Coordinates of C-alpha atoms in Angstrom, one line a residue:
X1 CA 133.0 134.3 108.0
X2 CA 131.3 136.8 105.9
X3 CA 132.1 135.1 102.8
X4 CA 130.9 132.3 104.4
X5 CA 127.8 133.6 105.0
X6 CA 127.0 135.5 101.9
X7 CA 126.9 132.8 99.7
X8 CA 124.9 130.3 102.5
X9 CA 122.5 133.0 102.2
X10 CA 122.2 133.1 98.2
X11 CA 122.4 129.5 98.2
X12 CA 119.6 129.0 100.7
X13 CA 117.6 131.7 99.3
X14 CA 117.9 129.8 95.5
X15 CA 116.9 126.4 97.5
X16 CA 113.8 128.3 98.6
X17 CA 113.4 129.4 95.5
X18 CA 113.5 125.7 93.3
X19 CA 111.0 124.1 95.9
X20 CA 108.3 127.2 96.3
X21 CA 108.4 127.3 92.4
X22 CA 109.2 123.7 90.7
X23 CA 109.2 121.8 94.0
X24 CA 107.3 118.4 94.0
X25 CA 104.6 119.0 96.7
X26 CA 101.0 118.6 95.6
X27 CA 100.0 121.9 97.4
X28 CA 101.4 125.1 97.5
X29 CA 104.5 125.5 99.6
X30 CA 103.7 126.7 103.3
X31 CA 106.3 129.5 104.5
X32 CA 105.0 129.3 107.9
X33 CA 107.4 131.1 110.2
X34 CA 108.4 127.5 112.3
X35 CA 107.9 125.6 108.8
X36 CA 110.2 127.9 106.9
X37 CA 112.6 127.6 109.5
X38 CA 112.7 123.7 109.2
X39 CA 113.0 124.9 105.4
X40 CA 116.3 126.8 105.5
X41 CA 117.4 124.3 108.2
X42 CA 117.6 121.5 105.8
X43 CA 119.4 123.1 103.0
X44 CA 121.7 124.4 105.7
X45 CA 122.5 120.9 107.1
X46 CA 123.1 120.0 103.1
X47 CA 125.4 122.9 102.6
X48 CA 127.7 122.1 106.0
X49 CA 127.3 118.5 105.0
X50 CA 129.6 119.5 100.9
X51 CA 131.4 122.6 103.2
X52 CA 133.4 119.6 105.4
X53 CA 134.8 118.4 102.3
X54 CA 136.2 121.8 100.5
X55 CA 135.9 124.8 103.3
X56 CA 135.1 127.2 100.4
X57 CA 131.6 128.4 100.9
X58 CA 131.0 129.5 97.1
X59 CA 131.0 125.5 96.1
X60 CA 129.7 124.5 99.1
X61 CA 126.9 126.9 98.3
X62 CA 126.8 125.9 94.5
X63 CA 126.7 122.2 95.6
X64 CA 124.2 122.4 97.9
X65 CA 121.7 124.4 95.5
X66 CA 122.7 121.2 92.6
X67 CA 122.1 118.7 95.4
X68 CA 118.8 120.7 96.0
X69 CA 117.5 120.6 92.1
X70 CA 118.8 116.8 91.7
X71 CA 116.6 115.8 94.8
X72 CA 113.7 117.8 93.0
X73 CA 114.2 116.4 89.4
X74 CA 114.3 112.7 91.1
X75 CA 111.5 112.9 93.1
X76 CA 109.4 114.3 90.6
X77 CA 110.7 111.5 88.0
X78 CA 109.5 108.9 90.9
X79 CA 106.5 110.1 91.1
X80 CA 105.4 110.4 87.8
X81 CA 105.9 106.4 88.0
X82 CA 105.3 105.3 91.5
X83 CA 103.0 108.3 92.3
X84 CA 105.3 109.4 96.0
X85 CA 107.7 111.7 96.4
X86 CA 111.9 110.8 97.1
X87 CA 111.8 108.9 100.7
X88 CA 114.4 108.9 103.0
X89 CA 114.7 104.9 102.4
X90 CA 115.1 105.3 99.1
X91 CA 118.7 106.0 100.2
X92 CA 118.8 102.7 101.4
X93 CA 118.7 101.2 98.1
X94 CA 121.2 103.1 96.5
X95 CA 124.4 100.3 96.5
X96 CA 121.8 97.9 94.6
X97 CA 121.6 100.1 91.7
X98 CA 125.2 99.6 90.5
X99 CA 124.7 95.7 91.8
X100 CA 121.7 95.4 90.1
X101 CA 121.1 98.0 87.1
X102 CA 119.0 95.5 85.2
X103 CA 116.5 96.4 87.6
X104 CA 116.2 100.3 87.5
X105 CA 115.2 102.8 84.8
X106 CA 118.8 104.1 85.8
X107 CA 121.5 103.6 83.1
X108 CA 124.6 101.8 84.7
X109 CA 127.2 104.3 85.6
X110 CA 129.3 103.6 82.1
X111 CA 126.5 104.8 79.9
X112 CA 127.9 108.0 78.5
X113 CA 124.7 109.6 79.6
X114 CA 126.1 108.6 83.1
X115 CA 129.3 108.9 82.9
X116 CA 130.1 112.3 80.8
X117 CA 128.5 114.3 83.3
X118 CA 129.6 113.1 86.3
X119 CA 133.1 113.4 84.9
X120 CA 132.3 117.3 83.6
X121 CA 131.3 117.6 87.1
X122 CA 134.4 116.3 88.6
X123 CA 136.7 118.2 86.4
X124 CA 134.5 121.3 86.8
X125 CA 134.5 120.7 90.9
X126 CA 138.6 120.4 90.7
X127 CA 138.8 123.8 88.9
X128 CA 136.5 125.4 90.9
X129 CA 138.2 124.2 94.4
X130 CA 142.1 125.0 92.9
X131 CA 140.0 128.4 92.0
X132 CA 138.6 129.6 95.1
X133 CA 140.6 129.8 98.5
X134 CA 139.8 127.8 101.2
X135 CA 138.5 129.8 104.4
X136 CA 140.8 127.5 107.1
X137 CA 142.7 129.4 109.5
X138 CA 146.3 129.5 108.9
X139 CA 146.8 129.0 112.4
X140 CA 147.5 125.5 112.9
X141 CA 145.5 124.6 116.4
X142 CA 142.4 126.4 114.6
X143 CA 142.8 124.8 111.3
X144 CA 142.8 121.6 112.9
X145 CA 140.3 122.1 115.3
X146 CA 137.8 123.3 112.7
X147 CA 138.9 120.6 110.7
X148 CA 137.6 117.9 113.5
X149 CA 134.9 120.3 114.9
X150 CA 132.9 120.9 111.9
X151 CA 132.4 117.1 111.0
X152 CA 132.7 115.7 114.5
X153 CA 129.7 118.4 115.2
X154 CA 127.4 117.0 111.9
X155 CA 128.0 113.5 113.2
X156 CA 126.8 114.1 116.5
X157 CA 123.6 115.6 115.0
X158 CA 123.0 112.8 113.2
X159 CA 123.7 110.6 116.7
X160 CA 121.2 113.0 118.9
X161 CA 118.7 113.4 116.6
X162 CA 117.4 110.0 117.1
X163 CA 117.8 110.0 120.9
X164 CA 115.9 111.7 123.6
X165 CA 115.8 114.8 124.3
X166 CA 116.3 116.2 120.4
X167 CA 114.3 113.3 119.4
X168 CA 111.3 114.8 121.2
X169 CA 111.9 117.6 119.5
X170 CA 111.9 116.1 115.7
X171 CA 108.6 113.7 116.9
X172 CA 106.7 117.5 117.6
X173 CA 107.7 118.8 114.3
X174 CA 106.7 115.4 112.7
X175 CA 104.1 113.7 114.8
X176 CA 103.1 110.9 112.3
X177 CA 104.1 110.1 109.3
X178 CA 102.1 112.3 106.4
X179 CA 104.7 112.4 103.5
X180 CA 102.6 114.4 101.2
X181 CA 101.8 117.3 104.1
X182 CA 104.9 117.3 105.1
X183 CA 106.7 117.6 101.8
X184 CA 104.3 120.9 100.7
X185 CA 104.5 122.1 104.6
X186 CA 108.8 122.2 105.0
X187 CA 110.1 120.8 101.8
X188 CA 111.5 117.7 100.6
X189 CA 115.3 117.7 102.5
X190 CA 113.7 118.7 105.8
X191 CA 111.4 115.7 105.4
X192 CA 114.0 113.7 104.5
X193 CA 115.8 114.2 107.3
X194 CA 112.7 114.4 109.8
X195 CA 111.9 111.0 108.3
X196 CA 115.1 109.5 108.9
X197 CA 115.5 111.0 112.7
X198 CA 112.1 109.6 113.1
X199 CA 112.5 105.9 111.4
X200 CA 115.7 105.4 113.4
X201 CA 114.4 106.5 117.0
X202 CA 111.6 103.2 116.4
X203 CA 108.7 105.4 117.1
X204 CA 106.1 102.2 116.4
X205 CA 105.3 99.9 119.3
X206 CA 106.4 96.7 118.5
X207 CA 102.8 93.9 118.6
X208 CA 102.3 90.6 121.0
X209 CA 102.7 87.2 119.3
X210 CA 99.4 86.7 118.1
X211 CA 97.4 83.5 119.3
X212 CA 96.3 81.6 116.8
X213 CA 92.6 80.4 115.7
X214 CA 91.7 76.6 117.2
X215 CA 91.4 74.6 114.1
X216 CA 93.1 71.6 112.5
X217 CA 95.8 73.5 110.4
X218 CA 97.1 72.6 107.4
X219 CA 99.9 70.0 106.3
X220 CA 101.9 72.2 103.9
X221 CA 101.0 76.1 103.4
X222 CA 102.0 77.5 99.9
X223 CA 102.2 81.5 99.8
X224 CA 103.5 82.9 96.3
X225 CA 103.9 86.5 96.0
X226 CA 103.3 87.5 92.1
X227 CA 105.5 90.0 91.2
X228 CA 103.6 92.7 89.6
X229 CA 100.3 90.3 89.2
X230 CA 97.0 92.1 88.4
X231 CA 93.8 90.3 86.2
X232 CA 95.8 91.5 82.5
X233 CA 92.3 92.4 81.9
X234 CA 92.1 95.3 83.7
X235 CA 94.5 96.7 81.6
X236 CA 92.7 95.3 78.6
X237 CA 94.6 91.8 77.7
X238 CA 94.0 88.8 77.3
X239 CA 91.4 86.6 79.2
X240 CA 93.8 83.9 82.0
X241 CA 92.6 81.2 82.6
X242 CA 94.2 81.0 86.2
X243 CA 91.6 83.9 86.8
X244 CA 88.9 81.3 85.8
X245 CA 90.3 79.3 88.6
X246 CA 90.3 82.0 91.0
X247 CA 86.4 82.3 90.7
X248 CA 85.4 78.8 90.0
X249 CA 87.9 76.7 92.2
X250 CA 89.5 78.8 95.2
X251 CA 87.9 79.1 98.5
X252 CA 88.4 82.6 98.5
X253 CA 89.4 85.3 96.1
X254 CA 89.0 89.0 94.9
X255 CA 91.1 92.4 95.0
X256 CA 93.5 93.2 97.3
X257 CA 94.5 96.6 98.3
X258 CA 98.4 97.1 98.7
X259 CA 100.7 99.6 100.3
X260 CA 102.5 100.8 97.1
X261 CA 102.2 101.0 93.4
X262 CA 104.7 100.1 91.0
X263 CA 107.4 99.4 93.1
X264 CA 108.4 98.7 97.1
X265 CA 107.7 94.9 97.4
X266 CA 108.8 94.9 100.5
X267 CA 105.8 96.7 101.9
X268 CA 103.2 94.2 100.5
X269 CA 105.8 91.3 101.4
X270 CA 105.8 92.6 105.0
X271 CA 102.5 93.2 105.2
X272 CA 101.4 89.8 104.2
X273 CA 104.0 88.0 106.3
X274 CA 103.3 89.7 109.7
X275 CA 99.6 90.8 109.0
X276 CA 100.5 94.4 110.1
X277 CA 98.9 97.4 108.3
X278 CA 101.1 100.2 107.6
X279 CA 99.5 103.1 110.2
X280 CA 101.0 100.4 112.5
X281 CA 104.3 100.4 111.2
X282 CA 104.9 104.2 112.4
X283 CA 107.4 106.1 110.1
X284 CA 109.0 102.6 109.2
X285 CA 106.3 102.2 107.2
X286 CA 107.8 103.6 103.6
X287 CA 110.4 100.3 104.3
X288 CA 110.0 97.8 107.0
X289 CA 112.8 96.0 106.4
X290 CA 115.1 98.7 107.1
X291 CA 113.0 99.2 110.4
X292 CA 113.0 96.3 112.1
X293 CA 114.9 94.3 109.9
X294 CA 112.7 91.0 109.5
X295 CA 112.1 90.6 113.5
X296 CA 108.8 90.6 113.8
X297 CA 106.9 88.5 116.6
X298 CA 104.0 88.4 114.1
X299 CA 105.7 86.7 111.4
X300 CA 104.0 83.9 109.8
X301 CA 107.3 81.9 109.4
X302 CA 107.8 82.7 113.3
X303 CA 104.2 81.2 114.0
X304 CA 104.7 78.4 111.8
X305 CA 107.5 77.5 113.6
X306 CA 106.2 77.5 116.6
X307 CA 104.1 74.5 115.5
X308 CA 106.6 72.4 114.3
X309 CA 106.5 73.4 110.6
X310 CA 109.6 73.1 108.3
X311 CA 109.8 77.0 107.0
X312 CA 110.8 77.3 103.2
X313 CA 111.5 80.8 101.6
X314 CA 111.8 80.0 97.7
X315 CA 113.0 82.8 95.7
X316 CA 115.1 82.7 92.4
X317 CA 116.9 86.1 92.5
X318 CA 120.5 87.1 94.7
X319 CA 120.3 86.7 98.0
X320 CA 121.6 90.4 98.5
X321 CA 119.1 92.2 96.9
X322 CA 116.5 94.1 99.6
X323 CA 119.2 91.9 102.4
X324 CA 116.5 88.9 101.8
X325 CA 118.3 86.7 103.1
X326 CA 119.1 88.2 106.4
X327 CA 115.7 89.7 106.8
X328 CA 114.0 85.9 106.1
X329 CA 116.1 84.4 108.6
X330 CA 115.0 87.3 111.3
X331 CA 111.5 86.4 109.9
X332 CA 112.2 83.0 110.8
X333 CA 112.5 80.6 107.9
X334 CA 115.4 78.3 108.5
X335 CA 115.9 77.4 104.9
X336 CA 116.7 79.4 101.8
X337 CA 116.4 78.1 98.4
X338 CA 117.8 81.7 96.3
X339 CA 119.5 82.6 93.1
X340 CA 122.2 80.5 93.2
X341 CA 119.7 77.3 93.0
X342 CA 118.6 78.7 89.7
X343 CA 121.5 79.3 87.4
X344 CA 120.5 76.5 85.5
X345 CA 117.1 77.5 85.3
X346 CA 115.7 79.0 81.6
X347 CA 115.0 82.2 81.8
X348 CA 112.2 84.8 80.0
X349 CA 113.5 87.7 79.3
X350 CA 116.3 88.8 82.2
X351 CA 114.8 86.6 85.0
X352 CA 113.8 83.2 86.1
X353 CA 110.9 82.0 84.3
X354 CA 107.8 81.4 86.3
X355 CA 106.9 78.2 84.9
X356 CA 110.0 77.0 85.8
X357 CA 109.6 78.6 88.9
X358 CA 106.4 76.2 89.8
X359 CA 108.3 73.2 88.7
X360 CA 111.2 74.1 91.6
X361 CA 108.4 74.6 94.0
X362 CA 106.1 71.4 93.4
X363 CA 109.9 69.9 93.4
X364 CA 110.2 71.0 96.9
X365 CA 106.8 70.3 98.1
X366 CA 106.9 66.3 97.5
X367 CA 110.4 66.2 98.4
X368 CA 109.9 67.3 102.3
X369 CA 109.1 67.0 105.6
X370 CA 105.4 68.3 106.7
X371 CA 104.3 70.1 108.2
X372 CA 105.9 72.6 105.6
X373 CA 105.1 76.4 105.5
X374 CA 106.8 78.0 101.8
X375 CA 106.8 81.4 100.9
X376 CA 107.8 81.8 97.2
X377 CA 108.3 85.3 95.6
X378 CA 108.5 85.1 91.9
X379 CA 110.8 87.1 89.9
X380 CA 110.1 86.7 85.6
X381 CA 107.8 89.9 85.8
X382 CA 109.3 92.6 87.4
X383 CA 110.4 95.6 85.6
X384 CA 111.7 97.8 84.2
X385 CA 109.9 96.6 80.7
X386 CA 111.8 98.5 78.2
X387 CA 113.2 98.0 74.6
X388 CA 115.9 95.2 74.5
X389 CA 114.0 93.3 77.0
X390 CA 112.5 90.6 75.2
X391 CA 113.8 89.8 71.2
X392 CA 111.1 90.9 68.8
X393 CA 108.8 92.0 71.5
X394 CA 109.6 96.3 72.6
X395 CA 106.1 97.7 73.7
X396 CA 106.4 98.0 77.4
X397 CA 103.3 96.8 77.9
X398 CA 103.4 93.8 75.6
X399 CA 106.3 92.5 77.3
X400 CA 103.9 92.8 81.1
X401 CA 101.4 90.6 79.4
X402 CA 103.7 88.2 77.9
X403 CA 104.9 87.5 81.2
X404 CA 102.0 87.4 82.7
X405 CA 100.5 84.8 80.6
X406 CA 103.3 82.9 81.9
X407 CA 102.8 83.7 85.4
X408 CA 98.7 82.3 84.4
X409 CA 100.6 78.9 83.8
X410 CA 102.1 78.7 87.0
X411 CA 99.4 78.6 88.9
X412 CA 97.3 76.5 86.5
X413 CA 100.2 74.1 87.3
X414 CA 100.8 74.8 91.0
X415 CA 96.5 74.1 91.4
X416 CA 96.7 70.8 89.7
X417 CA 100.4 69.5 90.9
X418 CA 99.0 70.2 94.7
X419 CA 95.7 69.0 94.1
X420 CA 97.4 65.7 93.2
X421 CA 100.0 65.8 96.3
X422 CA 96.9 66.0 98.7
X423 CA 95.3 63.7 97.2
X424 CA 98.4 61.2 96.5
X425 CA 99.5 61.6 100.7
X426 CA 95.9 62.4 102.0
X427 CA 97.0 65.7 103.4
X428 CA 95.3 69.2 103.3
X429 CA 97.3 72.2 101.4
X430 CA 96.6 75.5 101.4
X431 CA 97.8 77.6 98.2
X432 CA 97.5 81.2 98.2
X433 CA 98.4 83.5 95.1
X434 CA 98.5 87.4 95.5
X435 CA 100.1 90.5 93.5
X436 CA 102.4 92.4 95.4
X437 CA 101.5 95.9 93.6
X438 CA 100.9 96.8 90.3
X439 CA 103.0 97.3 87.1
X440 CA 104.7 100.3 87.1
X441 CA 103.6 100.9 82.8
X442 CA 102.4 103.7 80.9
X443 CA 99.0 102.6 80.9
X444 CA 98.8 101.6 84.8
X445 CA 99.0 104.9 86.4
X446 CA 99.6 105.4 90.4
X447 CA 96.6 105.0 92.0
X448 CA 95.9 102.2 89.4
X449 CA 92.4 99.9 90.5
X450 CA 92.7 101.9 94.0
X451 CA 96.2 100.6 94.2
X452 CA 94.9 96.7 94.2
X453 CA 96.0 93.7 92.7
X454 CA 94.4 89.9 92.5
X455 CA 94.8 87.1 95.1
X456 CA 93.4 83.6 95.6
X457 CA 93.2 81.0 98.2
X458 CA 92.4 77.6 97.2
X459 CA 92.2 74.6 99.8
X460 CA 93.1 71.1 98.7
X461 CA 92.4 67.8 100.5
X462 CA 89.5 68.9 102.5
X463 CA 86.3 69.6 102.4
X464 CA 84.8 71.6 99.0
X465 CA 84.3 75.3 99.8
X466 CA 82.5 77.4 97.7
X467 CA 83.9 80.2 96.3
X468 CA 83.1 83.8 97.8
X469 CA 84.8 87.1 96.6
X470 CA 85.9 89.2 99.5
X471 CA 88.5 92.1 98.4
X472 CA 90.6 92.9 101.6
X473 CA 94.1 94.7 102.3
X474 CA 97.4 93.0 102.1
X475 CA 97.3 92.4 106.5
X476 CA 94.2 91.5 106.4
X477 CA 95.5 88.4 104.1
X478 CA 98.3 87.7 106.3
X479 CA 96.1 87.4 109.3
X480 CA 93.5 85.4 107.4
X481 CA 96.8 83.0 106.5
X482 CA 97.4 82.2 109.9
X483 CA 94.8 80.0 110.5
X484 CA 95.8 76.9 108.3
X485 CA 99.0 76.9 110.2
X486 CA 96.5 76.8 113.6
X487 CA 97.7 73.2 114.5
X488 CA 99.0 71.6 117.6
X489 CA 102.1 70.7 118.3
X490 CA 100.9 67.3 119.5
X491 CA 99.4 66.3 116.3
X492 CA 102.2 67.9 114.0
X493 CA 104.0 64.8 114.5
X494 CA 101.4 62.2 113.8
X495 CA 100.2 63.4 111.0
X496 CA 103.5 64.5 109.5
X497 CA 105.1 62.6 106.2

């Protein structure tokens, strides 16, 4: 026992150490007595957490000041490109990085600059545990009952701290969700862990289904989320000519303001699809989808549905990746056109092209039923933009606008194909266009534009509207959205083709 707690003492006082001196907080660390107990609390869970698996406290120690620095060297790498600090749902994502690597800045785990040091580490970690004795009893009942106590105690932690009444404990040392206070006020493990207690007790109320405006609605409802879309010239490219169209021909366009930079899709996704800001969202608001999993009475798929629309969700990537698939069908689109409906389809650079993105989608459009509500998310743009991406073509940036010209051509195409189907069938459309953050480059900082993209609505088959600018938030689109699917089911019928 004294061995024991000899090196947790070192080790926790080196913990302390990293985070009051290199620690990613924006302040200075607080070392409040209640705050610098939630301190040493959290690298004392860590250190029990590497102890089950060797019951020699001198590596369980060593690991848990290594685990410590990593989550410190990670963060800070994050937020030197997404502008947060590590969240506790980044964990979430983890198995997609070895399914997915194309995707990350990560090297895949047979890159040597993977691979050699987690095998040093292994062989060092074998020496070190054939090295030092283990601290079991000898005694077989107390060997085996530490054994089963030790981990069968950490996993009923992990079970309470969710639940009433240790919950209510966790909600008073974390309230509401302030990442950036609560990183400088008790460290970056404890807020991990407060975080996670938090997201999975459901502290957010869940909304009413919404009733929707009176008013005609719309035969077919197009919503395409533009991965990584901004104007390419606020970053100084070239001049679009979709972004004439936004000012000249859509009913309504301008800058919208998004829940993330860089990265985290599924927050703008969410946000658009239910029309819930984030301060609503409680602490499930870093990643909705692991919060409530797509079932949201609020979802414009959900509404649609309600009013006898067909619900598309069009996306040309693996069904898999962020658990789309499951989390669209919660949402409430009975049909999924994904990846495997584009493996024909030419790609630019690793992903489906866009242009040949908006050729699937008109496709789909004069091929079914209305009413029809479609939600496409495109894929061609999104990062990382590195060498090797693109043949002839390395500069990070340069790669972004190349693909954003493209992206241009989609919806110069998308305006004019369903211009012609409302006009071919006599139907109204609706067509809205927005970024769901921005690019994640060297010249497109956090905090980019006041974290805003570009978004458009244009209205076919009806009545001109002039166009008016009006820069709103990611909700406030979604709720705006729900009004072209404001029909009655009475008429859906008649008026369907």
């Amino acid at each position: 026992m004294t061995t024991f707690l000899i090196a947790a003492a070192l080790a926790l006082a080196i913990c302390l150490a990293l985070e009051v001196f290199v620690g990613d907080s924006l302040g200075p660390a607080r070392l409040a007595p209640r705050d610098l107990a939630l301190r040493l609390l959290g690298y004392l869970l860590i250190l029990l957490f590497w102890f089950v698996f060797s019951w020699r406290p001198w590596l369980a120690g060593l690991t848990c000041v290594v685990s410590v620095a990593a989550l410190i060297y990670v963060s800070r790498a994050k937020r030197s490109v997404i502008g947060e600090p590590l969240l506790f749902s980044d964990f979430v994502l983890l198995p997609q990085v070895p399914r997915h690597p194309q995707l990350y800045y990560i090297p895949p785990l047979w890159d040597p600059r993977i691979s050699v040091p987690v095998v040093l580490t292994l062989i060092a970690t074998v020496i070190w545990y054939r090295t030092e004795p283990s601290v079991l009893p000898d005694a077989p009942i107390p060997r085996i009952a530490a054994l089963l106590g030790l981990p069968l105690a950490l996993w009923l932690l992990v079970l309470a701290a969710s639940r009433p009444p240790l919950a209510r404990l966790v909600a008073r040392w974390f309230p509401e969700p302030d990442l950036e206070a609560d990183v400088a006020r008790v460290g970056l493990p404890a807020s991990l862990l407060g975080y996670t207690a938090r997201a999975l007790a459901g502290s957010a109320p869940v909304p009413e289904v919404p009733t929707l405006p009176a008013g005609p609605g719309d035969d077919v409802v197009v919503v395409i989320q533009l991965e990584s879309f901004i104007d390419p010239e606020r970053l100084g490219g070239p001049t679009l000519p979709a972004m004439e169209l936004f000012r000249t021909r859509a009913a309504q366009y301008g800058r919208l303001r998004v829940p993330a930079h860089g990265a985290y899709t599924m927050r703008s996704e969410h946000a658009v699809l239910t029309g819930r800001p984030s301060d609503s969202l409680g602490f499930g608001r870093y990643d909705p989808y692991t919060s409530r999993s797509g079932d949201e009475p609020t979802s414009l798929a959900r509404l649609a549905g309600s009013k006898g629309y067909a619900t598309l969700f069009l996306h040309p990537f693996h069904r898999d990746f962020f658990r789309r698939a499951k989390v669209m069908q919660a949402f409430g689109f009975t049909d999924l056109v994904m990846g495997e409906a584009f493996e024909a389809a030419p790609r630019v650079g690793p992903y489906v092209g866009d242009v040949a993105l908006g050729e699937r989608l008109l496709e789909e459009v004069r091929g079914r039923r209305t009413p029809l509500f479609l939600f496409c998310v495109t894929m061609e743009n999104h990062g990382p933009w590195k060498p090797g991406r693109m043949p002839g073509i390395d500069d990070p940036e340069a790669q972004y606008l190349h693909h954003v010209v493209n992206t241009g051509r989609m919806i110069e195409t998308l305006v004019a194909g369903l211009e012609t189907v409302a006009q071919d069938r006599g139907q109204s459309i609706t067509l809205c266009v927005f970024g769901d953050h921005a690019p994640s480059l060297p010249t497109c900082k956090p905090g980019f534009g006041g974290q805003a993209t570009d978004y458009a609505l244009f209205r076919f088959g009806g009545a001109p509207v002039p166009p008016r600018r009006l820069d709103i938030t990611a909700d406030a689109l979604g709720r705006d959205l729900r009004a072209p699917l404001a029909r009655t089911l009475a008429e859906a019928p008649a008026r369907a083709r």
